[in-house]
Short mmCIF file of C-alpha atoms in Angstrom, two decimals:
data_model
loop_
_atom_site.label_atom_id
_atom_site.label_comp_id
_atom_site.label_asym_id
_atom_site.label_seq_id
_atom_site.Cartn_x
_atom_site.Cartn_y
_atom_site.Cartn_z
CA MET A 1 -27.87 8.53 -69.58
CA ARG A 2 -27.18 7.44 -73.13
CA PRO A 3 -29.69 4.94 -74.56
CA HIS A 4 -28.44 1.39 -74.97
CA VAL A 5 -27.42 0.73 -78.56
CA THR A 6 -27.77 -2.80 -79.91
CA VAL A 7 -24.79 -3.83 -82.05
CA PRO A 8 -26.01 -6.02 -84.95
CA LEU A 9 -22.72 -7.93 -85.17
CA PRO A 10 -20.97 -9.70 -82.29
CA PHE A 11 -17.60 -8.76 -80.88
CA ARG A 12 -14.75 -10.68 -82.45
CA ASP A 13 -11.55 -11.48 -80.59
CA GLY A 14 -12.22 -8.70 -78.09
CA LEU A 15 -12.99 -6.04 -80.71
CA ALA A 16 -16.30 -4.38 -81.50
CA PRO A 17 -17.49 -4.22 -85.11
CA LEU A 18 -16.99 -0.90 -86.88
CA ARG A 19 -19.85 1.39 -87.83
CA HIS A 20 -19.71 3.53 -90.97
CA ARG A 21 -22.39 5.87 -92.35
CA LEU A 22 -22.54 6.21 -96.14
CA PRO A 23 -22.01 9.90 -97.00
CA HIS A 24 -24.12 12.12 -99.22
CA GLY A 25 -22.72 13.51 -102.46
CA GLU A 26 -21.28 11.71 -105.46
CA HIS A 27 -21.13 7.96 -105.04
CA PRO A 28 -20.89 4.71 -107.04
CA ALA A 29 -23.91 2.58 -107.85
CA THR A 30 -23.43 -0.04 -105.12
CA THR A 31 -22.35 -0.12 -101.49
CA LEU A 32 -19.72 -2.70 -102.43
CA GLU A 33 -18.03 -0.33 -104.90
CA TYR A 34 -17.97 2.43 -102.29
CA LEU A 35 -16.43 0.22 -99.60
CA GLU A 36 -13.80 -1.07 -102.02
CA SER A 37 -12.87 2.52 -102.91
CA VAL A 38 -12.52 3.92 -99.37
CA LEU A 39 -11.39 0.81 -97.47
CA PRO A 40 -9.42 -1.28 -99.98
CA GLY A 41 -7.95 -4.66 -99.23
CA ASP A 42 -10.70 -6.07 -97.02
CA ALA A 43 -12.06 -8.75 -99.42
CA TRP A 44 -15.50 -7.16 -99.36
CA ARG A 45 -17.16 -9.63 -101.75
CA ALA A 46 -16.23 -12.61 -99.60
CA THR A 47 -17.15 -10.75 -96.40
CA MET A 48 -20.57 -9.86 -97.80
CA ALA A 49 -21.11 -13.40 -99.03
CA ALA A 50 -20.47 -14.59 -95.47
CA GLY A 51 -23.15 -12.23 -94.15
CA GLU A 52 -20.65 -10.15 -92.18
CA VAL A 53 -21.55 -6.72 -93.59
CA VAL A 54 -24.94 -5.62 -92.21
CA ASP A 55 -27.15 -2.60 -91.66
CA GLU A 56 -28.54 -1.25 -88.37
CA ARG A 57 -31.13 -4.03 -88.22
CA GLY A 58 -28.63 -6.77 -88.92
CA ARG A 59 -29.77 -7.26 -92.52
CA PRO A 60 -26.85 -8.33 -94.70
CA TYR A 61 -25.57 -6.31 -97.63
CA SER A 62 -24.82 -8.12 -100.89
CA GLU A 63 -22.53 -7.10 -103.69
CA ASP A 64 -25.62 -5.85 -105.59
CA THR A 65 -27.03 -3.70 -102.78
CA ALA A 66 -27.56 -0.18 -104.13
CA TYR A 67 -25.73 2.68 -102.50
CA ARG A 68 -28.06 4.62 -100.19
CA ALA A 69 -26.74 7.86 -98.73
CA GLY A 70 -27.15 7.99 -94.96
CA ALA A 71 -27.36 4.22 -94.57
CA VAL A 72 -25.19 2.60 -91.89
CA VAL A 73 -22.81 -0.28 -92.49
CA HIS A 74 -21.52 -2.54 -89.70
CA PHE A 75 -18.52 -4.77 -90.34
CA HIS A 76 -15.35 -6.22 -88.88
CA ARG A 77 -11.89 -5.20 -90.02
CA ILE A 78 -8.75 -7.23 -89.53
CA PRO A 79 -6.40 -5.07 -87.41
CA GLU A 80 -2.96 -4.29 -88.77
CA PRO A 81 -0.17 -6.36 -87.20
CA GLU A 82 1.07 -4.83 -83.94
CA VAL A 83 4.27 -5.18 -81.98
CA PRO A 84 3.38 -7.40 -78.98
CA VAL A 85 3.84 -5.73 -75.59
CA PRO A 86 6.04 -8.29 -73.78
CA PHE A 87 4.65 -7.65 -70.30
CA GLU A 88 1.77 -9.30 -68.51
CA MET A 89 -1.18 -7.59 -66.83
CA GLU A 90 -1.84 -8.85 -63.30
CA ILE A 91 -5.41 -9.21 -62.03
CA LEU A 92 -5.72 -7.55 -58.61
CA HIS A 93 -9.46 -8.00 -58.02
CA VAL A 94 -12.55 -9.50 -59.66
CA ASP A 95 -16.20 -9.37 -58.62
CA ASP A 96 -19.53 -9.27 -60.46
CA ALA A 97 -19.23 -5.57 -61.27
CA ILE A 98 -15.54 -4.73 -61.73
CA VAL A 99 -12.12 -6.05 -62.65
CA VAL A 100 -9.04 -4.26 -61.30
CA VAL A 101 -5.67 -4.87 -62.95
CA ASP A 102 -2.04 -3.89 -62.47
CA LYS A 103 -1.25 -2.56 -65.93
CA PRO A 104 2.33 -2.77 -67.22
CA HIS A 105 4.18 0.07 -68.90
CA PHE A 106 3.74 0.33 -72.70
CA LEU A 107 0.23 -1.19 -72.74
CA ALA A 108 -2.47 1.26 -73.86
CA THR A 109 -5.79 1.30 -71.98
CA ILE A 110 -8.20 1.36 -74.94
CA PRO A 111 -8.02 0.52 -78.66
CA ARG A 112 -6.99 3.68 -80.45
CA GLY A 113 -4.68 4.71 -83.28
CA ARG A 114 -1.98 2.14 -83.90
CA HIS A 115 -2.67 0.31 -80.63
CA ILE A 116 -5.74 -1.90 -81.08
CA THR A 117 -5.18 -5.49 -80.01
CA GLU A 118 -2.26 -4.67 -77.71
CA THR A 119 -4.42 -2.87 -75.17
CA ALA A 120 -5.61 -3.63 -71.65
CA THR A 121 -9.26 -3.52 -72.73
CA VAL A 122 -8.90 -6.08 -75.50
CA ARG A 123 -6.73 -8.36 -73.37
CA LEU A 124 -9.39 -8.43 -70.65
CA ARG A 125 -12.27 -8.96 -73.08
CA ARG A 126 -10.44 -11.95 -74.51
CA LEU A 127 -9.49 -13.32 -71.08
CA PHE A 128 -13.04 -13.18 -69.68
CA ASP A 129 -14.84 -13.55 -73.01
CA GLU A 130 -16.92 -10.49 -72.08
CA PRO A 131 -17.31 -7.81 -74.78
CA ASP A 132 -18.85 -5.28 -72.37
CA ILE A 133 -15.70 -4.88 -70.26
CA THR A 134 -14.94 -1.15 -70.32
CA PRO A 135 -12.43 1.01 -68.41
CA ALA A 136 -13.87 3.18 -65.66
CA HIS A 137 -10.94 5.58 -66.19
CA ARG A 138 -7.69 5.60 -68.17
CA LEU A 139 -3.96 5.47 -67.73
CA ASP A 140 -1.48 6.65 -70.34
CA ARG A 141 0.16 3.88 -72.33
CA ALA A 142 3.45 4.88 -70.71
CA THR A 143 2.11 4.75 -67.14
CA ALA A 144 1.88 1.49 -65.18
CA GLY A 145 -0.34 0.65 -62.24
CA VAL A 146 -3.88 0.24 -60.94
CA LEU A 147 -6.60 0.38 -63.59
CA MET A 148 -10.28 -0.42 -63.02
CA PHE A 149 -12.83 -1.81 -65.49
CA THR A 150 -16.56 -2.44 -65.32
CA ARG A 151 -17.89 -5.79 -66.53
CA ALA A 152 -21.35 -4.81 -67.81
CA ALA A 153 -23.09 -1.70 -69.12
CA ARG A 154 -25.38 -1.50 -66.08
CA PHE A 155 -22.39 -0.86 -63.80
CA ARG A 156 -20.55 1.56 -66.07
CA ARG A 157 -22.05 4.88 -65.09
CA ALA A 158 -21.77 4.37 -61.32
CA TYR A 159 -18.04 3.63 -61.42
CA GLN A 160 -17.11 6.11 -64.16
CA ASN A 161 -18.87 8.88 -62.23
CA LEU A 162 -16.54 8.29 -59.28
CA PHE A 163 -13.71 9.62 -61.45
CA VAL A 164 -15.79 12.34 -63.10
CA ASP A 165 -16.89 13.65 -59.70
CA GLY A 166 -13.40 13.45 -58.16
CA SER A 167 -14.55 10.88 -55.59
CA VAL A 168 -11.49 8.64 -56.04
CA ASP A 169 -8.35 9.17 -53.98
CA LYS A 170 -5.48 8.51 -56.41
CA GLU A 171 -1.86 8.09 -55.40
CA TYR A 172 1.08 7.83 -57.78
CA GLU A 173 4.79 7.27 -57.35
CA ALA A 174 7.48 8.66 -59.62
CA VAL A 175 11.25 8.64 -59.93
CA ALA A 176 12.43 12.01 -61.19
CA GLY A 177 15.24 14.52 -60.96
CA PHE A 178 16.26 16.18 -57.70
CA ASP A 179 16.68 19.91 -57.09
CA PRO A 180 17.94 20.88 -53.60
CA GLY A 181 16.39 24.29 -54.11
CA LEU A 182 12.87 22.88 -54.11
CA THR A 183 10.95 22.31 -50.89
CA PHE A 184 8.35 19.59 -50.33
CA PRO A 185 5.52 18.95 -49.85
CA ARG A 186 4.16 21.45 -52.32
CA SER A 187 1.18 21.91 -54.63
CA VAL A 188 1.59 22.59 -58.33
CA GLU A 189 -1.21 24.35 -60.21
CA SER A 190 -1.32 25.32 -63.88
CA ARG A 191 -3.52 25.61 -66.93
CA ILE A 192 -2.98 22.55 -69.15
CA VAL A 193 -4.14 22.46 -72.76
CA LYS A 194 -4.11 19.37 -74.99
CA GLU A 195 -4.90 19.94 -78.66
CA HIS A 196 -6.49 17.18 -80.70
CA GLY A 197 -3.95 15.40 -82.88
CA VAL A 198 -0.94 16.76 -80.97
CA MET A 199 1.05 14.20 -79.00
CA THR A 200 2.00 16.48 -76.13
CA ALA A 201 0.05 18.83 -73.89
CA HIS A 202 1.33 22.21 -72.77
CA GLU A 203 0.86 24.76 -70.02
CA GLU A 204 -0.30 28.28 -70.76
CA PRO A 205 -1.20 31.44 -68.81
CA GLY A 206 -4.71 31.59 -67.41
CA GLU A 207 -6.96 30.16 -64.75
CA PRO A 208 -5.47 26.90 -63.45
CA ASN A 209 -7.38 23.75 -64.37
CA SER A 210 -4.99 21.24 -62.83
CA GLU A 211 -3.51 20.63 -59.39
CA THR A 212 -1.05 18.07 -58.02
CA ARG A 213 0.30 17.68 -54.50
CA VAL A 214 3.91 16.50 -54.57
CA GLU A 215 5.74 14.88 -51.64
CA ILE A 216 9.29 13.57 -51.59
CA ILE A 217 9.80 10.03 -50.32
CA GLU A 218 13.57 9.74 -50.49
CA ARG A 219 16.59 10.99 -52.37
CA VAL A 220 18.39 8.39 -54.49
CA GLY A 221 21.69 9.77 -55.79
CA ASP A 222 20.92 12.54 -58.30
CA ALA A 223 17.27 11.50 -58.39
CA ALA A 224 14.44 11.13 -55.90
CA ARG A 225 11.27 9.17 -55.33
CA TYR A 226 8.11 11.24 -55.16
CA ARG A 227 4.55 10.61 -54.05
CA LEU A 228 1.99 12.40 -56.23
CA PHE A 229 -1.65 13.15 -55.46
CA PRO A 230 -3.51 14.56 -58.48
CA ARG A 231 -6.52 16.65 -57.52
CA THR A 232 -7.57 16.83 -61.17
CA GLY A 233 -7.11 14.53 -64.13
CA LYS A 234 -5.75 16.44 -67.10
CA THR A 235 -3.84 14.63 -69.84
CA HIS A 236 -0.15 14.16 -68.88
CA GLN A 237 -0.74 16.28 -65.77
CA LEU A 238 1.82 14.60 -63.51
CA ARG A 239 4.46 14.49 -66.22
CA LEU A 240 3.97 18.18 -67.05
CA HIS A 241 3.93 19.33 -63.43
CA LEU A 242 7.20 17.64 -62.50
CA SER A 243 8.79 18.82 -65.74
CA SER A 244 7.68 22.38 -65.00
CA LEU A 245 9.49 22.12 -61.64
CA GLY A 246 12.67 21.24 -63.53
CA ILE A 247 12.61 17.61 -62.32
CA PRO A 248 11.17 15.60 -65.25
CA ILE A 249 10.21 11.99 -64.65
CA HIS A 250 12.90 9.51 -65.65
CA GLY A 251 12.21 7.76 -68.95
CA ASP A 252 9.77 10.41 -70.20
CA PRO A 253 10.10 10.81 -73.99
CA TYR A 254 7.55 13.67 -74.07
CA TYR A 255 8.64 16.21 -71.45
CA PRO A 256 10.46 18.49 -71.40
CA THR A 257 11.48 17.55 -74.98
CA PHE A 258 9.55 15.23 -77.30
CA THR A 259 11.61 12.28 -78.52
CA SER A 260 10.32 9.70 -80.99
CA VAL A 261 10.57 6.11 -79.72
CA ALA A 262 10.35 3.05 -81.96
CA PRO A 263 7.24 0.87 -81.38
CA ASP A 264 9.41 -2.12 -80.45
CA ASP A 265 11.63 -0.22 -77.99
CA PHE A 266 10.62 -1.28 -74.48
CA SER A 267 14.01 -0.50 -72.94
CA THR A 268 13.18 2.69 -71.05
CA PRO A 269 9.84 2.63 -69.20
CA LEU A 270 8.47 5.86 -67.81
CA GLN A 271 9.11 5.84 -64.07
CA LEU A 272 5.54 6.67 -63.16
CA LEU A 273 3.23 4.29 -61.32
CA ALA A 274 -0.44 4.56 -60.36
CA CYS A 275 0.14 2.85 -57.03
CA ARG A 276 -3.23 3.22 -55.28
CA LEU A 277 -6.94 3.81 -55.87
CA SER A 278 -9.28 4.35 -52.89
CA PHE A 279 -13.02 5.08 -53.01
CA THR A 280 -16.40 4.23 -51.53
CA ASP A 281 -18.02 1.55 -53.66
CA PRO A 282 -21.10 3.12 -55.33
CA LEU A 283 -23.04 -0.18 -55.25
CA THR A 284 -22.26 -1.51 -51.77
CA GLY A 285 -21.12 1.57 -49.84
CA ASP A 286 -18.01 -0.30 -48.70
CA PRO A 287 -14.55 1.36 -48.63
CA ARG A 288 -12.27 0.00 -51.36
CA THR A 289 -8.51 0.29 -51.78
CA PHE A 290 -6.45 -1.33 -54.53
CA ARG A 291 -2.65 -1.16 -54.62
CA SER A 292 -0.14 -1.91 -57.35
CA ARG A 293 2.46 -4.61 -56.75
CA ARG A 294 4.95 -3.10 -59.19
CA GLU A 295 8.09 -1.21 -58.28
CA LEU A 296 9.87 1.61 -60.08
CA SER A 297 13.58 1.69 -60.80
CA ALA A 298 15.73 4.48 -59.41
CA THR A 299 18.83 3.38 -61.31
#
C-alpha cells in the first residue's frame, strides 16, 4: 500500500495542486525566475505574494527565494478554457464509501491532457465538495454508462482491487455492423498493445492478453445490437474486437480508421454503453448491481 501523502495546498474547484521538482543542472538565481521561464503567464509574483506557492512542508516561496535543485514546488494553475460537455451525469447510488454515476458520452473520467475541468472526477468533487473522490476504474471518454468512484482514501484500495482482480462482472451494449456470416455467441481473443502517446491501440501476433464474449441481441436493419462481456480490461478492447470482426461500433472515430473530431462536435456519440456492474461489496459482503438508464441509438 502506498503511504498517504499530505498535500500542503488544498484542492481548488475540484482540482489538486500541481507538484513540480526543481531540476539539477543550469538554473537561474531564484525559484521565481525558473518558474517564469518554464511556466510563463501564471502571474508568479502575485501568486507567491498570496502564499500560494509552497514547498513540501507548506512553507511559502517568495520572489527572493533562491533556486535549490531537487526542491519541490506546490502550486495551482488556472486550467485552459475547455469546451463544455453539454450532457449531465446522473447519480445512480451514493453511500459512505462510493458514488456510482451514469456517465454521458464525451465526458472523460479523469483530468488528463486537454480534458481537465470537463471530467467526471472534477464534476463529482465539485458537487460533493470532496477532494478525495477518485474513480475505482475508468471508462473511455467516448463510452457512456456505469462508473464507480470511492469517496475517501481509506476505501480506495478495496474497490479498485475488485477491478484489478477481475472480481467485477461487467456488461456492455453496443450498436455495430451486421455480418450474416458471423455466428454468435462467440469469444474474441487477441493481443492488444497500446503505445504511450499514440491515440489508438492495435492488435499484434502473440499470446492473447484480451478476451471478450459477444452475444447478439437483435438485428436492426443493416446493424445489430450486441451484448459484450469483457473478461479483461485492455484499452479500447471492445472497440478493437468488434472492428476486428468486421463490424465496427457505430460512431467510432478510432477503429477501423482514425478520424479527427473537433472538440465541440458532439453530434456522433460512440454507440457503446457500460450498462451493468455487478460485484460482491468488499466492505459489507453484500451483492451489488448497478445498471445504466441510458439507451443507444440504432438509427
